Short mmCIF file of C-alpha atoms in Angstrom, two decimals:
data_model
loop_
_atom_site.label_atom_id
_atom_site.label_comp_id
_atom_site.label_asym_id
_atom_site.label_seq_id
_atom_site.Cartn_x
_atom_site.Cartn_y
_atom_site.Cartn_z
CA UNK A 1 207.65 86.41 69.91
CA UNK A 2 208.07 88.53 72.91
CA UNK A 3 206.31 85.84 75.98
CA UNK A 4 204.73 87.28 79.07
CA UNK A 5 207.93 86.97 81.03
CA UNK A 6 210.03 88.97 78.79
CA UNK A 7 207.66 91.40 79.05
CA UNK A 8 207.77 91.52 82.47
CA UNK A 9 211.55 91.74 82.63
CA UNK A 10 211.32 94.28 79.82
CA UNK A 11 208.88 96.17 82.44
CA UNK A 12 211.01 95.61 85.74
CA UNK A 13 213.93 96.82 84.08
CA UNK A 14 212.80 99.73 82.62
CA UNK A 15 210.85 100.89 86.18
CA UNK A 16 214.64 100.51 87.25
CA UNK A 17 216.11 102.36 85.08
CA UNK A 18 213.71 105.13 85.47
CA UNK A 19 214.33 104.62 89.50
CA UNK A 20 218.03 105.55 89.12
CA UNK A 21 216.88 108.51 86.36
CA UNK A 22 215.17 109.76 89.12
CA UNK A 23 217.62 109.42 91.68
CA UNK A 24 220.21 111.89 89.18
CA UNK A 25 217.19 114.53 88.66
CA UNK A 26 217.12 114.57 92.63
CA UNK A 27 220.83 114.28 93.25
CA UNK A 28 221.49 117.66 90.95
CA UNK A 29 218.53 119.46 92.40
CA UNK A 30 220.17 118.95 95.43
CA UNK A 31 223.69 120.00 94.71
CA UNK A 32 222.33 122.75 92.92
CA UNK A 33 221.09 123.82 96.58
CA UNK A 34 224.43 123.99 97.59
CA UNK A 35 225.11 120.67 98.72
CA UNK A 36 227.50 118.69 96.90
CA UNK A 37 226.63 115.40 98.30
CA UNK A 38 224.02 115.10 95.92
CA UNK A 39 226.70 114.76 93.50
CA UNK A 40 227.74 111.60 95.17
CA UNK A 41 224.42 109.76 94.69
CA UNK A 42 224.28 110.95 90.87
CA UNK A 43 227.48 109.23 90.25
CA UNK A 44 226.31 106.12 92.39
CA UNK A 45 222.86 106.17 89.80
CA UNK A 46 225.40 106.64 86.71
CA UNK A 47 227.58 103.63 87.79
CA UNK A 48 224.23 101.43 88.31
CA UNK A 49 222.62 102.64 84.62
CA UNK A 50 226.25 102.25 83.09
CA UNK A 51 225.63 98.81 84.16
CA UNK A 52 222.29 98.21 83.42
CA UNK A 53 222.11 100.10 80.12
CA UNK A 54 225.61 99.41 78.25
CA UNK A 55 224.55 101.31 74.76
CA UNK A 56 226.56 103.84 73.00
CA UNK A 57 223.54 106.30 73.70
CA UNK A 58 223.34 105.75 77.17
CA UNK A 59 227.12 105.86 77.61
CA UNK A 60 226.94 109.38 75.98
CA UNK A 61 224.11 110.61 78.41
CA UNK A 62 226.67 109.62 80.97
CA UNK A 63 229.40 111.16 79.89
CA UNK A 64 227.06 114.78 79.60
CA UNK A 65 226.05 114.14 83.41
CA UNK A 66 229.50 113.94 84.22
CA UNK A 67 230.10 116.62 82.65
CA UNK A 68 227.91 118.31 84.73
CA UNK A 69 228.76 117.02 87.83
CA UNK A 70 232.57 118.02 87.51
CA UNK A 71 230.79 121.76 86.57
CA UNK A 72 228.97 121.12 89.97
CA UNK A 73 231.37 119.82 92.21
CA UNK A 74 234.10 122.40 90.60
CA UNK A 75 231.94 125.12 92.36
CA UNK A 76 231.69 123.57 95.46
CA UNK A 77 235.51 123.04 95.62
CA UNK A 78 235.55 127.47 94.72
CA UNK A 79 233.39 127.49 97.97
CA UNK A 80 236.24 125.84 99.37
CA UNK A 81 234.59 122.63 99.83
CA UNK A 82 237.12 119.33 99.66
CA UNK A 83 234.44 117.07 98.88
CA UNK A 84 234.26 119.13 95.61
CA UNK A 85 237.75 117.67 94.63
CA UNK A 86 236.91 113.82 95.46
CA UNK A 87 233.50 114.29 93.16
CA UNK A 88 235.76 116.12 90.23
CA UNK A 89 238.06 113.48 90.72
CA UNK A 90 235.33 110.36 90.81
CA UNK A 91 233.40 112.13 87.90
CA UNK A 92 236.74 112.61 85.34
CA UNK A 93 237.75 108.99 86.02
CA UNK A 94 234.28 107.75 84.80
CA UNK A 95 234.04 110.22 81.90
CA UNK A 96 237.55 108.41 80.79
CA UNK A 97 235.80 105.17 81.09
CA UNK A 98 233.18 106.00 79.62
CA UNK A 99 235.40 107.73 76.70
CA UNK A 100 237.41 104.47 75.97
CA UNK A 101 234.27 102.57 75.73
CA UNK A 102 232.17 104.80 73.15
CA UNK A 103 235.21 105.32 71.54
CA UNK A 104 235.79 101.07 70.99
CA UNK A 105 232.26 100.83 69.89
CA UNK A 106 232.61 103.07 67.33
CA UNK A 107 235.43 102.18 65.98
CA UNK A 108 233.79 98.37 66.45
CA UNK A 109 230.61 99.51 64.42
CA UNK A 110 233.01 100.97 61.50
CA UNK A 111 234.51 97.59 61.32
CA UNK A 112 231.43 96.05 61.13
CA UNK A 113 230.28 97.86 58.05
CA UNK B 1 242.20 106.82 52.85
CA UNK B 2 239.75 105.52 50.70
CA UNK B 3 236.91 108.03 49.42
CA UNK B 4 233.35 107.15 51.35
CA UNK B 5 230.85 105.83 49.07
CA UNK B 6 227.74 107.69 48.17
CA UNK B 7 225.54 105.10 49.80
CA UNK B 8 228.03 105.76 53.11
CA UNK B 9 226.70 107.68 55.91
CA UNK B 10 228.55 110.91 56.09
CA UNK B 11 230.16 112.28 59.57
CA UNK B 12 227.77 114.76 60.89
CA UNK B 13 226.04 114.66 58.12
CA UNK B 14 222.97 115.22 60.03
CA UNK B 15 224.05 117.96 61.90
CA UNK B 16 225.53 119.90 58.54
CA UNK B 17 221.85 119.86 57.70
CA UNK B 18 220.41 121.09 60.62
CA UNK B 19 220.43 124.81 60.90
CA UNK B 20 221.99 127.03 64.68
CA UNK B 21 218.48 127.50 65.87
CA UNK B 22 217.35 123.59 65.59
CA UNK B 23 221.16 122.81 66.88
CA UNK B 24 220.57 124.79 69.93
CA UNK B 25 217.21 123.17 70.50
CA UNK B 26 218.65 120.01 69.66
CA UNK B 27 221.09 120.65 72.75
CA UNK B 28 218.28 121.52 75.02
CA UNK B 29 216.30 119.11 74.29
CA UNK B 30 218.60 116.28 75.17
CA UNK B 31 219.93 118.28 78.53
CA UNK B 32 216.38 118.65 79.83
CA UNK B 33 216.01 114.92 79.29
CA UNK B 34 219.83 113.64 80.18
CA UNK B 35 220.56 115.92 82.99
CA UNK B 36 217.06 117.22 84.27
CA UNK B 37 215.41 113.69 83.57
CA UNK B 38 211.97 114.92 82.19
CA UNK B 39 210.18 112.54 80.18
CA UNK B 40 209.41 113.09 76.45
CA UNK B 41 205.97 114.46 77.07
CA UNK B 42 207.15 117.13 79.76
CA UNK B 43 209.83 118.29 77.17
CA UNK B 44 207.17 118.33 74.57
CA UNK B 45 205.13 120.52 76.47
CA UNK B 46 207.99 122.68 77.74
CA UNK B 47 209.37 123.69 74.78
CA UNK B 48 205.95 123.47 72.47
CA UNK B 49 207.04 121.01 70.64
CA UNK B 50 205.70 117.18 69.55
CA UNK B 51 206.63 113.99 70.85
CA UNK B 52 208.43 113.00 67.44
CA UNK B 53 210.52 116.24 67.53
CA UNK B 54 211.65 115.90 70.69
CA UNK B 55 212.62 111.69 69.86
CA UNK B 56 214.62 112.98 67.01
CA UNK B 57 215.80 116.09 68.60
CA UNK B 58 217.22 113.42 71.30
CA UNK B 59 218.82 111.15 68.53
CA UNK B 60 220.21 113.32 66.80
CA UNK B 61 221.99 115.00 69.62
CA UNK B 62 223.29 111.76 71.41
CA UNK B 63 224.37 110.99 67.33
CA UNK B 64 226.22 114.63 67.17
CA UNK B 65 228.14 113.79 70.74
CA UNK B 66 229.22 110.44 70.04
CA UNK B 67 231.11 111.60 66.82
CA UNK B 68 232.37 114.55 68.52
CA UNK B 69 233.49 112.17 71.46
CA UNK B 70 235.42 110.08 68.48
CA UNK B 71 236.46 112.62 66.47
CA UNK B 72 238.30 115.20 69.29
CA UNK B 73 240.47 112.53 70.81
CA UNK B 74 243.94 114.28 70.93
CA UNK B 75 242.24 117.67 72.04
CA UNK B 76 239.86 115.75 74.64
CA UNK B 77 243.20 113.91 75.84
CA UNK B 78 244.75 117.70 76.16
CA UNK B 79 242.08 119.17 77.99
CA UNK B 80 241.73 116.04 80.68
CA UNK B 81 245.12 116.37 81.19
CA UNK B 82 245.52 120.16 82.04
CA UNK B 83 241.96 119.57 84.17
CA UNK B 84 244.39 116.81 86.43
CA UNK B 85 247.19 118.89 86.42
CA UNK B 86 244.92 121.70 88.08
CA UNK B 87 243.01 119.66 90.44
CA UNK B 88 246.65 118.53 91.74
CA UNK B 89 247.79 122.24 92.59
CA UNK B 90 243.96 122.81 93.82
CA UNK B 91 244.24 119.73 96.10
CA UNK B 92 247.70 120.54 97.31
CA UNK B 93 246.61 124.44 97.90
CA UNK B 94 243.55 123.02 99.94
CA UNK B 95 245.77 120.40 101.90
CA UNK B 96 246.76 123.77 104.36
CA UNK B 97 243.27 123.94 105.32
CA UNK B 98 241.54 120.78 104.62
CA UNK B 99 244.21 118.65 105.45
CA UNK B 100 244.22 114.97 104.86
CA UNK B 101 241.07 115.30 102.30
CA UNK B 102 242.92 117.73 100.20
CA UNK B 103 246.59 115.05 100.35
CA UNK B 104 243.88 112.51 99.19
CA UNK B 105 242.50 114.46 96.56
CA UNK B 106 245.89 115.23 95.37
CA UNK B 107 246.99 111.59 95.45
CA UNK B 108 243.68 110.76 92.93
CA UNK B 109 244.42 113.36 90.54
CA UNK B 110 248.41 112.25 90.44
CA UNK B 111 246.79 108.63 89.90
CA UNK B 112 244.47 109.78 87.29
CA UNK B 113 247.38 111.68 85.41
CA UNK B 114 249.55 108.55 85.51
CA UNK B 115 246.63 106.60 83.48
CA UNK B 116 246.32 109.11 81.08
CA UNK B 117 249.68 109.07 80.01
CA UNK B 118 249.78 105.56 79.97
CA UNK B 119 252.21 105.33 82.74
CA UNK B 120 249.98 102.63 85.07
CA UNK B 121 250.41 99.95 82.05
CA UNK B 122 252.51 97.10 82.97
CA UNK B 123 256.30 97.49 81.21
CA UNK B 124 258.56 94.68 80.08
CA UNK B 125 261.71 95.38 81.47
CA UNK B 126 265.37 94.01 79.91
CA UNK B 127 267.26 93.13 83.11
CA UNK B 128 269.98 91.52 80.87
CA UNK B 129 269.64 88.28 82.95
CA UNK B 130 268.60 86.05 79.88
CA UNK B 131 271.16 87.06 77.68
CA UNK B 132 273.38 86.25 80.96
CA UNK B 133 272.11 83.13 80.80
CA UNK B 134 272.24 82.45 77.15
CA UNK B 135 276.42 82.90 77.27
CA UNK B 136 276.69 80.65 80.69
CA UNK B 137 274.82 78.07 78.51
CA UNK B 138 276.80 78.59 75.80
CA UNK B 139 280.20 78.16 78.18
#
């Protein structure tokens, strides 16, 4: 049974997690503006939750933010921003990460059954 | 390969039942909540929908991705590669004017190509110098 503590962690953890959702939602609104530093902090909040969160799910929400920052920052770079590049860069070497690891915990769940 | 059981879940066997209309809802469902981070309720009330819809709207979708994800290895591998391979001539285009930014961004993307072929992983190399050693022995 679940004691107070736990669900007090349980609590903490999950105000944190929202936290860093927050700090994405704000980070695109931003580079959708026009500044691509906002990109920068949504990869910062992606590393934290990667940490924080280490499902399959949540690794697959990362991988579609991502996504969208490489969309994002590809623009910037068209606008002849170099910062663009760095973020594509940054982005595609955590979408491989995050590839490999979805990938082993599938093929670890197919084992399993 | 062995034939899946009928008690086995099938791949995408979720989405085969779903029809383009709830697949395209599906998709912007979970990018409201992934990318936009709205809660469940704001979704909900969005898109007109209930709470429950939108929870399996969300699983489903994050269900659909992760067998994609498995499933399109080679061409994902294909695609990340030729994405590199442009960022490198983008970078090195971008050098003229941005200078050291652009040499660093090119230096990344040739460092990112080398791990996707495999070409950072450590490599046993055969200098010859044990089986050197083996005949002195042997003398």
């Amino acid at each position: 049974m679940a004691t107070t503590s736990d669900r007090t962690t349980d609590r903490s953890r999950r105000g944190t997690l929202a936290t860093y959702r927050r700090r994405i939602r704000h980070g695109f609104a931003i580079a959708e503006g026009g500044d691509p530093g906002g990109l920068e902090a949504v990869l910062d909040a992606q590393v934290a939750l990667d940490v924080l969160d280490p499902t399959t799910g949540a690794r697959v929400d990362g991988i579609a933010r991502c996504e969208r920052v490489v969309a994002l920052a590809f623009a910037a770079a068209d606008r002849g921003d170099v910062r663009g590049l760095a973020l594509v860069l940054r982005a595609q070497g955590l979408i491989l990460d995050l590839y490999a690891l979805v990938r082993t915990e599938l093929i670890d769940d197919k084992g399993a059954t | 390969m062995s034939a899946p059981s009928g008690r086995q879940k099938q791949p995408n066997a979720h989405a085969r039942e779903r029809t383009a209309a709830q697949l395209q809802r599906q998709e912007r469902v979970f990018a409201l909540s992934v990318l936009d981070g709205r809660t469940h309720r704001e979704i909900a009330k969005e898109l007109g929908l209930d709470r429950g819809t939108v929870a399996r709207d969300l699983r489903a979708e994050a269900e659909r991705r992760s067998e994609e994800i498995a499933e399109r290895r080679e061409v994902e591998h294909a695609t990340q590669l030729a994405l590199v391979d442009n960022l490198f001539y983008r970078s090195m285009e971008m050098a003229h004017t941005a200078g050291a930014g652009g040499l660093a961004a090119a230096a990344k993307a040739l460092e990112m190509r080398s791990r996707l072929l495999g070409l950072d992983q450590a490599v046993k190399l055969d200098t010859g110098l044990e089986g050197l050693l083996k005949a002195l022995d042997a003398d």
